[in-house]
Amino acid sequence: MILYVNSCVRKNSRTDRLAKALLNRLGEYEEIRLTDLKQAPLNEKRLVHRTEQIDKQNFDDEIFEPARQFAGADIIVISAPYWDGSFPAILKTYLENIYCIGVVTGYDEHGMPVGMCRAEKLYYVTTAGGNYDRRFSYDYIEYLTKNMFGISDTELVYAENLDMEGNDAEVILDDAVTKYLTGSSGKA
Ligand SMILES: Cc1cc2nc3c(=O)[nH]c(=O)nc-3n(C[C@H](O)[C@H](O)[C@H](O)COP(=O)(O)O)c2cc1C
């Protein structure tokens, strides 16, 4: 199953358009729109509940549903516009909610993280108004994905400078879409 984690907020999102171009190349997919998902940052009550379920190894609890879906996907595509040098808070909330020990990650006998996700690859798709600096978005996602989730292959798909004066955002985006549809260049 290909899982599309859509963190785009705006109607007619350009990031979503770029992600859909990639997804059309990859095949059928299941989409979760984070703007529609009933999720909240962990508060003390939910954190206590979650910890109790983890202690009981009760991973059927509904609190683990998004984590189970993430862990079971064969390919994951995350889309997120470049916001404030990073990505929208709904994506951080999602990551906080799926990051469950015993579902997406575990520890070996030396206390080192061992990934439990089956996906062979995770794509991170973004678009930026100015220059794209990957440090606080793609690099962070790649860090979690490779070190904690056990997904060894990640790829950045992006278009940048869309809001720069004198630039034609449509042309830049169409160019990126064409590149990714044909699978050539534009990759980091
Ligand atoms: C709340 C917000 C924060 C943004 N922050 C940045 C930023 O830090 N750097 C940048 O280059 N562009 C920034 N932008 C511009 C977006 O990255 C750019 O317009 C992007 O293509 C939007 O993607 P979307 O069409 O998928 O919403 C921001 C836009 C919004 C709405």
Coordinates of N, CA and C and ligand atoms in Angstrom, one line a residue:
M1 N 0.8 -1.2 0.0 CA 0.0 0.0 0.0 C 0.9 1.3 0.0
I2 N 0.5 2.2 -0.9 CA 1.2 3.5 -0.9 C 0.4 4.4 0.0
L3 N 1.1 5.0 1.0 CA 0.4 5.9 1.9 C 0.8 7.4 1.6
Y4 N -0.2 8.2 1.3 CA 0.1 9.6 1.0 C -0.4 10.4 2.2
V5 N 0.6 11.0 2.9 CA 0.4 11.8 4.1 C 0.4 13.3 3.6
N6 N -0.8 13.8 3.4 CA -1.0 15.1 2.8 C -1.1 16.2 3.9
S7 N 0.0 17.0 4.1 CA 0.1 18.0 5.1 C -0.2 19.4 4.5
C8 N -0.7 19.5 3.3 CA -0.9 20.8 2.6 C -2.2 21.4 3.2
V9 N -2.1 22.7 3.4 CA -3.2 23.4 4.0 C -4.0 24.2 3.1
R10 N -3.4 24.8 2.1 CA -4.1 25.7 1.2 C -4.9 25.0 0.1
K11 N -6.1 25.6 -0.3 CA -6.8 25.0 -1.4 C -5.9 25.2 -2.6
N12 N -5.9 24.3 -3.6 CA -5.1 24.4 -4.8 C -3.6 24.5 -4.4
S13 N -3.2 23.7 -3.4 CA -1.8 23.7 -3.0 C -0.9 23.2 -4.1
R14 N 0.2 24.0 -4.2 CA 1.2 23.6 -5.3 C 2.0 22.4 -4.8
T15 N 2.2 22.3 -3.5 CA 2.9 21.1 -3.0 C 2.1 19.8 -3.3
D16 N 0.8 19.9 -3.1 CA 0.0 18.8 -3.3 C 0.0 18.4 -4.8
R17 N 0.0 19.4 -5.7 CA 0.1 19.2 -7.1 C 1.4 18.4 -7.5
L18 N 2.5 18.8 -6.9 CA 3.8 18.2 -7.2 C 3.7 16.7 -6.6
A19 N 3.2 16.6 -5.4 CA 3.1 15.2 -4.8 C 2.2 14.3 -5.7
K20 N 1.1 14.9 -6.2 CA 0.2 14.0 -7.0 C 0.9 13.6 -8.3
A21 N 1.7 14.4 -8.9 CA 2.5 14.0 -10.1 C 3.3 12.8 -9.8
L22 N 4.0 12.9 -8.6 CA 4.8 11.7 -8.2 C 4.0 10.5 -7.9
L23 N 2.8 10.7 -7.2 CA 2.0 9.6 -6.9 C 1.4 8.9 -8.1
N24 N 1.1 9.7 -9.2 CA 0.5 9.2 -10.4 C 1.6 8.2 -11.0
R25 N 2.8 8.6 -10.8 CA 3.9 7.7 -11.4 C 4.0 6.4 -10.5
L26 N 3.8 6.6 -9.2 CA 4.0 5.4 -8.3 C 2.9 4.4 -8.4
G27 N 1.6 4.9 -8.6 CA 0.5 4.0 -8.6 C -0.6 4.3 -7.6
E28 N -1.5 3.4 -7.4 CA -2.6 3.6 -6.5 C -2.2 3.9 -5.1
Y29 N -2.9 4.8 -4.4 CA -2.5 5.2 -3.1 C -3.6 5.5 -2.2
E30 N -3.4 5.4 -0.9 CA -4.3 5.8 0.2 C -3.9 7.1 0.7
E31 N -4.8 8.1 0.8 CA -4.5 9.4 1.2 C -5.0 9.8 2.6
I32 N -4.2 10.3 3.5 CA -4.8 10.9 4.7 C -4.4 12.4 4.6
R33 N -5.5 13.2 4.7 CA -5.3 14.7 4.7 C -5.3 15.1 6.2
L34 N -4.1 15.6 6.6 CA -3.9 16.0 8.0 C -4.8 17.1 8.4
T35 N -5.3 17.9 7.5 CA -6.2 19.0 7.9 C -7.6 18.4 8.2
D36 N -7.9 17.2 7.8 CA -9.2 16.5 8.1 C -9.1 15.5 9.3
L37 N -7.8 15.1 9.5 CA -7.6 14.1 10.6 C -7.9 14.7 11.9
K38 N -8.7 13.9 12.7 CA -8.9 14.4 14.1 C -7.6 14.0 14.9
Q39 N -6.7 15.0 15.1 CA -5.5 14.7 15.8 C -5.2 16.0 16.6
A40 N -4.6 15.8 17.7 CA -4.2 16.9 18.6 C -2.8 16.6 19.1
P41 N -2.0 17.7 19.5 CA -0.8 17.4 20.1 C -1.0 16.6 21.4
L42 N -0.1 15.8 21.8 CA -0.2 14.9 23.0 C -0.4 15.8 24.2
N43 N -1.4 15.6 25.0 CA -1.5 16.3 26.3 C -1.3 15.2 27.3
E44 N -1.3 15.6 28.6 CA -0.9 14.7 29.6 C -1.8 13.4 29.7
K45 N -3.2 13.7 29.5 CA -4.1 12.6 29.6 C -3.9 11.5 28.5
R46 N -3.7 12.0 27.3 CA -3.5 11.1 26.2 C -2.1 10.4 26.3
L47 N -1.1 11.2 26.8 CA 0.2 10.6 26.9 C 0.2 9.5 28.0
V48 N -0.5 9.7 29.1 CA -0.6 8.7 30.1 C -1.3 7.4 29.6
H49 N -2.5 7.7 28.8 CA -3.2 6.6 28.2 C -2.3 5.8 27.3
R50 N -1.6 6.5 26.4 CA -0.7 5.8 25.5 C 0.3 5.0 26.2
T51 N 1.0 5.6 27.2 CA 2.0 4.9 27.9 C 1.5 3.6 28.5
E52 N 0.2 3.7 29.1 CA -0.4 2.5 29.7 C -0.6 1.4 28.7
Q53 N -1.1 1.8 27.5 CA -1.3 0.8 26.4 C 0.0 0.2 26.0
I54 N 1.0 1.0 25.9 CA 2.3 0.5 25.5 C 2.8 -0.5 26.5
D55 N 2.7 -0.1 27.8 CA 3.1 -1.0 28.9 C 2.4 -2.4 28.8
K56 N 1.1 -2.3 28.4 CA 0.3 -3.5 28.4 C 0.4 -4.2 27.0
Q57 N 1.2 -3.6 26.1 CA 1.4 -4.1 24.7 C 0.1 -4.2 24.0
N58 N -0.8 -3.3 24.3 CA -2.2 -3.3 23.7 C -2.2 -2.4 22.5
F59 N -1.6 -2.9 21.4 CA -1.5 -2.0 20.2 C -2.7 -2.0 19.4
D60 N -3.8 -2.6 19.8 CA -5.1 -2.6 19.1 C -5.8 -1.3 19.5
D61 N -5.4 -0.6 20.5 CA -6.1 0.6 20.9 C -6.1 1.6 19.8
E62 N -7.3 2.4 19.7 CA -7.4 3.3 18.6 C -6.4 4.4 18.6
I63 N -5.7 4.7 19.7 CA -4.7 5.7 19.7 C -3.5 5.3 18.8
F64 N -3.4 4.0 18.5 CA -2.3 3.6 17.6 C -2.6 3.5 16.2
E65 N -3.9 3.8 15.8 CA -4.3 3.5 14.4 C -3.5 4.2 13.4
P66 N -3.2 5.6 13.5 CA -2.3 6.2 12.5 C -0.9 5.6 12.5
A67 N -0.4 5.2 13.6 CA 0.9 4.6 13.7 C 0.9 3.3 13.0
R68 N -0.1 2.5 13.2 CA -0.2 1.1 12.5 C -0.3 1.3 11.0
Q69 N -1.1 2.3 10.6 CA -1.2 2.6 9.1 C 0.2 2.9 8.6
F70 N 0.9 3.8 9.3 CA 2.2 4.3 8.8 C 3.2 3.1 8.8
A71 N 3.2 2.3 9.8 CA 4.2 1.2 9.9 C 3.9 0.1 8.8
G72 N 2.6 0.0 8.4 CA 2.3 -1.1 7.4 C 2.4 -0.7 6.0
A73 N 2.7 0.6 5.7 CA 2.8 1.1 4.3 C 4.0 0.6 3.6
D74 N 3.9 0.3 2.3 CA 5.0 -0.1 1.5 C 5.9 1.0 1.0
I75 N 5.2 2.1 0.7 CA 5.9 3.4 0.3 C 5.1 4.5 0.9
I76 N 5.8 5.5 1.4 CA 5.2 6.6 2.0 C 5.6 7.9 1.3
V77 N 4.6 8.7 1.0 CA 4.8 10.0 0.4 C 4.3 11.1 1.4
I78 N 5.2 12.0 1.9 CA 4.7 13.1 2.7 C 4.8 14.3 1.9
S79 N 3.7 15.1 1.9 CA 3.8 16.4 1.3 C 3.6 17.5 2.3
A80 N 4.4 18.6 2.2 CA 4.3 19.7 3.2 C 4.9 20.9 2.6
P81 N 4.1 22.0 2.6 CA 4.7 23.3 2.1 C 5.8 23.7 3.0
Y82 N 6.7 24.5 2.5 CA 7.8 25.1 3.3 C 7.3 26.2 4.1
W83 N 7.1 26.1 5.4 CA 6.6 27.1 6.2 C 7.6 27.5 7.3
D84 N 7.9 28.8 7.4 CA 8.7 29.3 8.5 C 10.0 28.4 8.7
G85 N 10.6 28.2 7.5 CA 11.9 27.4 7.5 C 11.7 25.9 7.8
S86 N 10.4 25.5 7.9 CA 10.2 24.1 8.3 C 8.9 23.6 7.5
F87 N 7.9 23.1 8.3 CA 6.7 22.6 7.7 C 5.5 22.9 8.7
P88 N 4.3 22.8 8.2 CA 3.1 23.1 9.1 C 3.1 22.3 10.3
A89 N 2.6 22.9 11.4 CA 2.5 22.2 12.7 C 1.7 20.9 12.7
I90 N 0.7 20.8 11.7 CA -0.1 19.6 11.6 C 0.8 18.4 11.3
L91 N 1.9 18.6 10.6 CA 2.8 17.5 10.4 C 3.6 17.1 11.6
K92 N 4.0 18.0 12.4 CA 4.7 17.7 13.7 C 3.7 17.0 14.6
T93 N 2.5 17.4 14.6 CA 1.5 16.7 15.5 C 1.3 15.3 15.0
Y94 N 1.2 15.1 13.7 CA 1.1 13.7 13.2 C 2.3 12.9 13.6
L95 N 3.5 13.4 13.4 CA 4.7 12.6 13.7 C 4.7 12.3 15.2
E96 N 4.3 13.2 16.0 CA 4.3 13.0 17.5 C 3.3 11.9 17.8
N97 N 2.2 11.8 17.1 CA 1.2 10.8 17.3 C 1.5 9.5 16.8
I98 N 2.3 9.4 15.7 CA 2.6 8.1 15.2 C 3.9 7.5 15.8
Y99 N 4.7 8.3 16.4 CA 5.9 7.9 17.0 C 5.7 7.1 18.2
C100 N 5.3 5.8 18.1 CA 4.9 5.0 19.2 C 5.9 3.8 19.3
I101 N 6.5 3.7 20.4 CA 7.4 2.6 20.7 C 6.6 1.3 20.7
G102 N 7.0 0.3 19.9 CA 6.3 -0.9 19.8 C 5.5 -1.0 18.5
V103 N 5.3 0.1 17.8 CA 4.6 0.1 16.5 C 5.5 0.6 15.4
V104 N 6.1 1.8 15.5 CA 6.9 2.3 14.4 C 8.4 2.1 14.7
T105 N 8.7 1.9 16.0 CA 10.1 1.8 16.4 C 10.2 1.0 17.7
G106 N 11.3 0.4 18.0 CA 11.6 -0.3 19.2 C 13.0 -0.1 19.6
Y107 N 13.5 -0.9 20.6 CA 14.9 -0.8 21.1 C 15.5 -2.1 21.1
D108 N 16.8 -2.2 20.7 CA 17.5 -3.5 20.8 C 18.0 -3.7 22.2
E109 N 18.7 -4.8 22.4 CA 19.2 -5.1 23.8 C 20.2 -4.1 24.3
H110 N 20.8 -3.3 23.4 CA 21.7 -2.2 23.8 C 21.0 -0.9 24.0
G111 N 19.7 -0.9 23.8 CA 19.0 0.4 24.0 C 19.0 1.3 22.8
M112 N 19.4 0.7 21.6 CA 19.5 1.5 20.4 C 18.2 1.3 19.6
P113 N 17.7 2.4 19.0 CA 16.5 2.4 18.3 C 16.5 1.4 17.1
V114 N 15.4 0.6 16.9 CA 15.3 -0.3 15.8 C 14.0 0.0 15.1
G115 N 14.1 0.3 13.8 CA 12.8 0.7 13.1 C 11.9 -0.5 12.9
M116 N 10.6 -0.3 12.9 CA 9.6 -1.4 12.8 C 8.7 -1.1 11.6
C117 N 9.0 -0.1 10.7 CA 8.2 0.2 9.6 C 8.6 -0.7 8.4
R118 N 7.6 -1.1 7.6 CA 8.0 -2.0 6.5 C 8.3 -1.2 5.2
A119 N 8.0 0.1 5.1 CA 8.2 0.8 3.9 C 9.6 0.7 3.4
E120 N 9.7 0.5 2.0 CA 11.1 0.5 1.4 C 11.6 1.9 1.1
K121 N 10.6 2.9 1.0 CA 11.0 4.2 0.6 C 10.1 5.3 1.1
L122 N 10.6 6.4 1.5 CA 9.8 7.5 1.9 C 10.2 8.8 1.1
Y123 N 9.2 9.4 0.4 CA 9.4 10.6 -0.3 C 8.9 11.8 0.5
Y124 N 9.7 12.9 0.5 CA 9.2 14.1 1.1 C 9.1 15.2 0.0
V125 N 7.9 15.7 -0.2 CA 7.6 16.6 -1.3 C 7.3 18.0 -0.7
T126 N 8.0 19.0 -1.2 CA 7.7 20.3 -0.7 C 7.9 21.4 -1.8
T127 N 7.3 22.5 -1.6 CA 7.5 23.7 -2.4 C 7.8 24.9 -1.5
A128 N 8.7 25.8 -2.0 CA 9.1 26.9 -1.2 C 8.9 28.2 -2.0
G129 N 8.5 29.3 -1.2 CA 8.4 30.6 -1.9 C 9.7 31.2 -2.2
G130 N 10.7 30.9 -1.4 CA 12.1 31.4 -1.7 C 13.0 30.2 -1.9
N131 N 14.3 30.4 -1.4 CA 15.2 29.3 -1.5 C 14.8 28.2 -0.5
Y132 N 14.9 27.0 -0.9 CA 14.6 25.9 0.0 C 15.8 25.5 0.8
D133 N 15.7 25.6 2.1 CA 16.8 25.1 3.1 C 16.2 23.9 3.8
R134 N 16.8 22.7 3.5 CA 16.3 21.5 3.9 C 16.5 21.1 5.4
R135 N 17.3 21.9 6.1 CA 17.7 21.5 7.4 C 16.6 21.2 8.4
F136 N 15.6 22.0 8.5 CA 14.5 21.8 9.5 C 13.3 21.2 9.0
S137 N 13.3 20.6 7.8 CA 12.2 19.9 7.3 C 12.7 18.5 6.8
Y138 N 13.2 18.5 5.5 CA 13.6 17.2 5.0 C 14.7 16.5 5.8
D139 N 15.7 17.2 6.3 CA 16.8 16.6 7.1 C 16.2 16.0 8.4
Y140 N 15.3 16.7 9.0 CA 14.6 16.1 10.2 C 13.8 14.9 9.9
I141 N 13.1 14.9 8.8 CA 12.2 13.8 8.4 C 13.2 12.6 8.1
E142 N 14.2 12.9 7.4 CA 15.2 11.9 7.0 C 15.8 11.2 8.2
Y143 N 16.2 12.1 9.2 CA 16.7 11.6 10.5 C 15.8 10.6 11.2
L144 N 14.5 11.0 11.3 CA 13.6 10.1 12.0 C 13.4 8.8 11.2
T145 N 13.2 9.0 9.8 CA 12.9 7.9 9.0 C 14.0 6.8 9.0
K146 N 15.2 7.3 8.8 CA 16.3 6.3 8.7 C 16.7 5.7 10.1
N147 N 16.8 6.6 11.1 CA 17.3 6.2 12.4 C 16.2 5.5 13.3
M148 N 15.0 6.0 13.2 CA 14.0 5.5 14.2 C 13.0 4.6 13.5
F149 N 12.6 4.9 12.3 CA 11.5 4.1 11.7 C 12.0 2.9 10.9
G150 N 13.3 2.9 10.6 CA 13.9 1.8 9.8 C 13.6 1.8 8.3
I151 N 13.4 3.0 7.8 CA 13.2 3.1 6.3 C 14.5 3.7 5.8
S152 N 15.2 2.9 5.0 CA 16.6 3.3 4.7 C 16.6 4.2 3.5
D153 N 15.6 4.3 2.7 CA 15.7 5.1 1.5 C 14.7 6.3 1.6
T154 N 15.3 7.4 1.5 CA 14.4 8.6 1.5 C 14.8 9.5 0.3
E155 N 13.8 10.3 -0.2 CA 14.1 11.2 -1.4 C 13.4 12.5 -1.2
L156 N 14.1 13.5 -1.5 CA 13.5 14.9 -1.5 C 13.0 15.2 -2.9
V157 N 11.7 15.7 -3.0 CA 11.2 16.1 -4.2 C 10.7 17.6 -4.0
Y158 N 11.2 18.5 -4.7 CA 10.9 19.9 -4.4 C 10.9 20.9 -5.5
A159 N 10.3 22.0 -5.3 CA 10.4 23.1 -6.3 C 10.5 24.4 -5.4
E160 N 11.4 25.3 -5.8 CA 11.6 26.5 -4.9 C 11.5 27.8 -5.7
N161 N 11.6 28.9 -5.0 CA 11.6 30.2 -5.5 C 10.3 30.6 -6.2
L162 N 9.2 29.9 -5.8 CA 7.9 30.1 -6.4 C 7.3 31.5 -6.2
D163 N 7.6 32.1 -5.1 CA 7.1 33.4 -4.8 C 8.0 34.6 -5.0
M164 N 9.2 34.3 -5.7 CA 10.1 35.4 -5.9 C 9.7 36.3 -7.0
E165 N 9.9 37.6 -6.8 CA 9.4 38.5 -7.8 C 10.1 38.2 -9.2
G166 N 9.2 38.3 -10.2 CA 9.8 38.0 -11.5 C 9.7 36.6 -11.9
N167 N 9.5 35.7 -11.0 CA 9.4 34.3 -11.3 C 8.0 33.9 -11.6
D168 N 7.8 33.0 -12.6 CA 6.5 32.5 -12.9 C 6.3 31.1 -12.2
A169 N 5.6 31.1 -11.1 CA 5.4 29.9 -10.3 C 4.9 28.7 -11.1
E170 N 4.0 29.0 -12.0 CA 3.4 27.9 -12.8 C 4.4 27.2 -13.6
V171 N 5.3 28.1 -14.2 CA 6.4 27.5 -15.1 C 7.3 26.6 -14.3
I172 N 7.7 27.2 -13.1 CA 8.7 26.4 -12.2 C 8.0 25.1 -11.8
L173 N 6.7 25.2 -11.4 CA 6.0 24.0 -10.9 C 5.8 23.0 -12.0
D174 N 5.4 23.5 -13.2 CA 5.2 22.5 -14.4 C 6.6 21.9 -14.7
D175 N 7.6 22.6 -14.6 CA 9.0 22.1 -14.9 C 9.3 20.9 -13.9
A176 N 9.0 21.2 -12.6 CA 9.3 20.2 -11.6 C 8.4 19.0 -11.8
V177 N 7.2 19.2 -12.1 CA 6.2 18.1 -12.3 C 6.7 17.2 -13.5
T178 N 7.2 17.9 -14.6 CA 7.7 17.1 -15.7 C 8.9 16.3 -15.3
K179 N 9.8 17.0 -14.6 CA 11.0 16.3 -14.2 C 10.7 15.0 -13.4
Y180 N 9.8 15.2 -12.4 CA 9.6 14.1 -11.5 C 8.7 13.0 -12.2
L181 N 7.9 13.4 -13.2 CA 7.1 12.4 -13.9 C 8.0 11.6 -14.8
T182 N 9.1 12.2 -15.3 CA 10.0 11.4 -16.1 C 11.1 10.8 -15.3
G183 N 11.1 11.2 -14.0 CA 12.1 10.6 -13.1 C 13.5 11.1 -13.3
S184 N 13.7 12.3 -13.9 CA 15.0 12.9 -14.1 C 15.2 14.1 -13.2
S185 N 16.4 14.4 -12.8 CA 16.9 15.5 -12.1 C 15.9 16.2 -11.1
G186 N 16.3 17.3 -10.5 CA 15.5 18.0 -9.5 C 15.6 17.3 -8.1
K187 N 16.4 16.2 -8.0 CA 16.4 15.4 -6.8 C 17.6 15.9 -5.9
A188 N 17.4 15.7 -4.6 CA 18.5 16.0 -3.7 C 19.0 14.7 -3.0
Ligands
LIG1 C1 2.5 30.4 6.8 C2 3.5 30.4 5.6 C3 4.8 30.4 5.9 C4 5.7 30.4 4.9 N1 7.1 30.4 5.2 C5 8.0 30.4 4.2 C6 9.4 30.4 4.5 O1 9.8 30.3 5.6 N2 10.3 30.4 3.4 C7 9.8 30.5 2.1 O2 10.7 30.5 1.2 N3 8.5 30.5 1.8 C8 7.6 30.5 2.8 N4 6.2 30.5 2.5 C9 5.8 30.4 1.1 C10 5.5 28.9 0.7 O3 6.6 28.1 1.0 C11 5.2 28.8 -0.8 O4 4.2 29.7 -1.2 C12 4.7 27.4 -1.1 O5 4.8 27.1 -2.5 C13 3.3 27.1 -0.6 O6 2.9 25.8 -0.9 P1 1.4 25.4 -1.1 O7 0.9 26.0 -2.4 O8 1.4 24.0 -1.2 O9 0.6 26.0 0.0 C14 5.3 30.4 3.5 C15 3.9 30.5 3.3 C16 3.0 30.5 4.3 C17 1.5 30.5 4.0

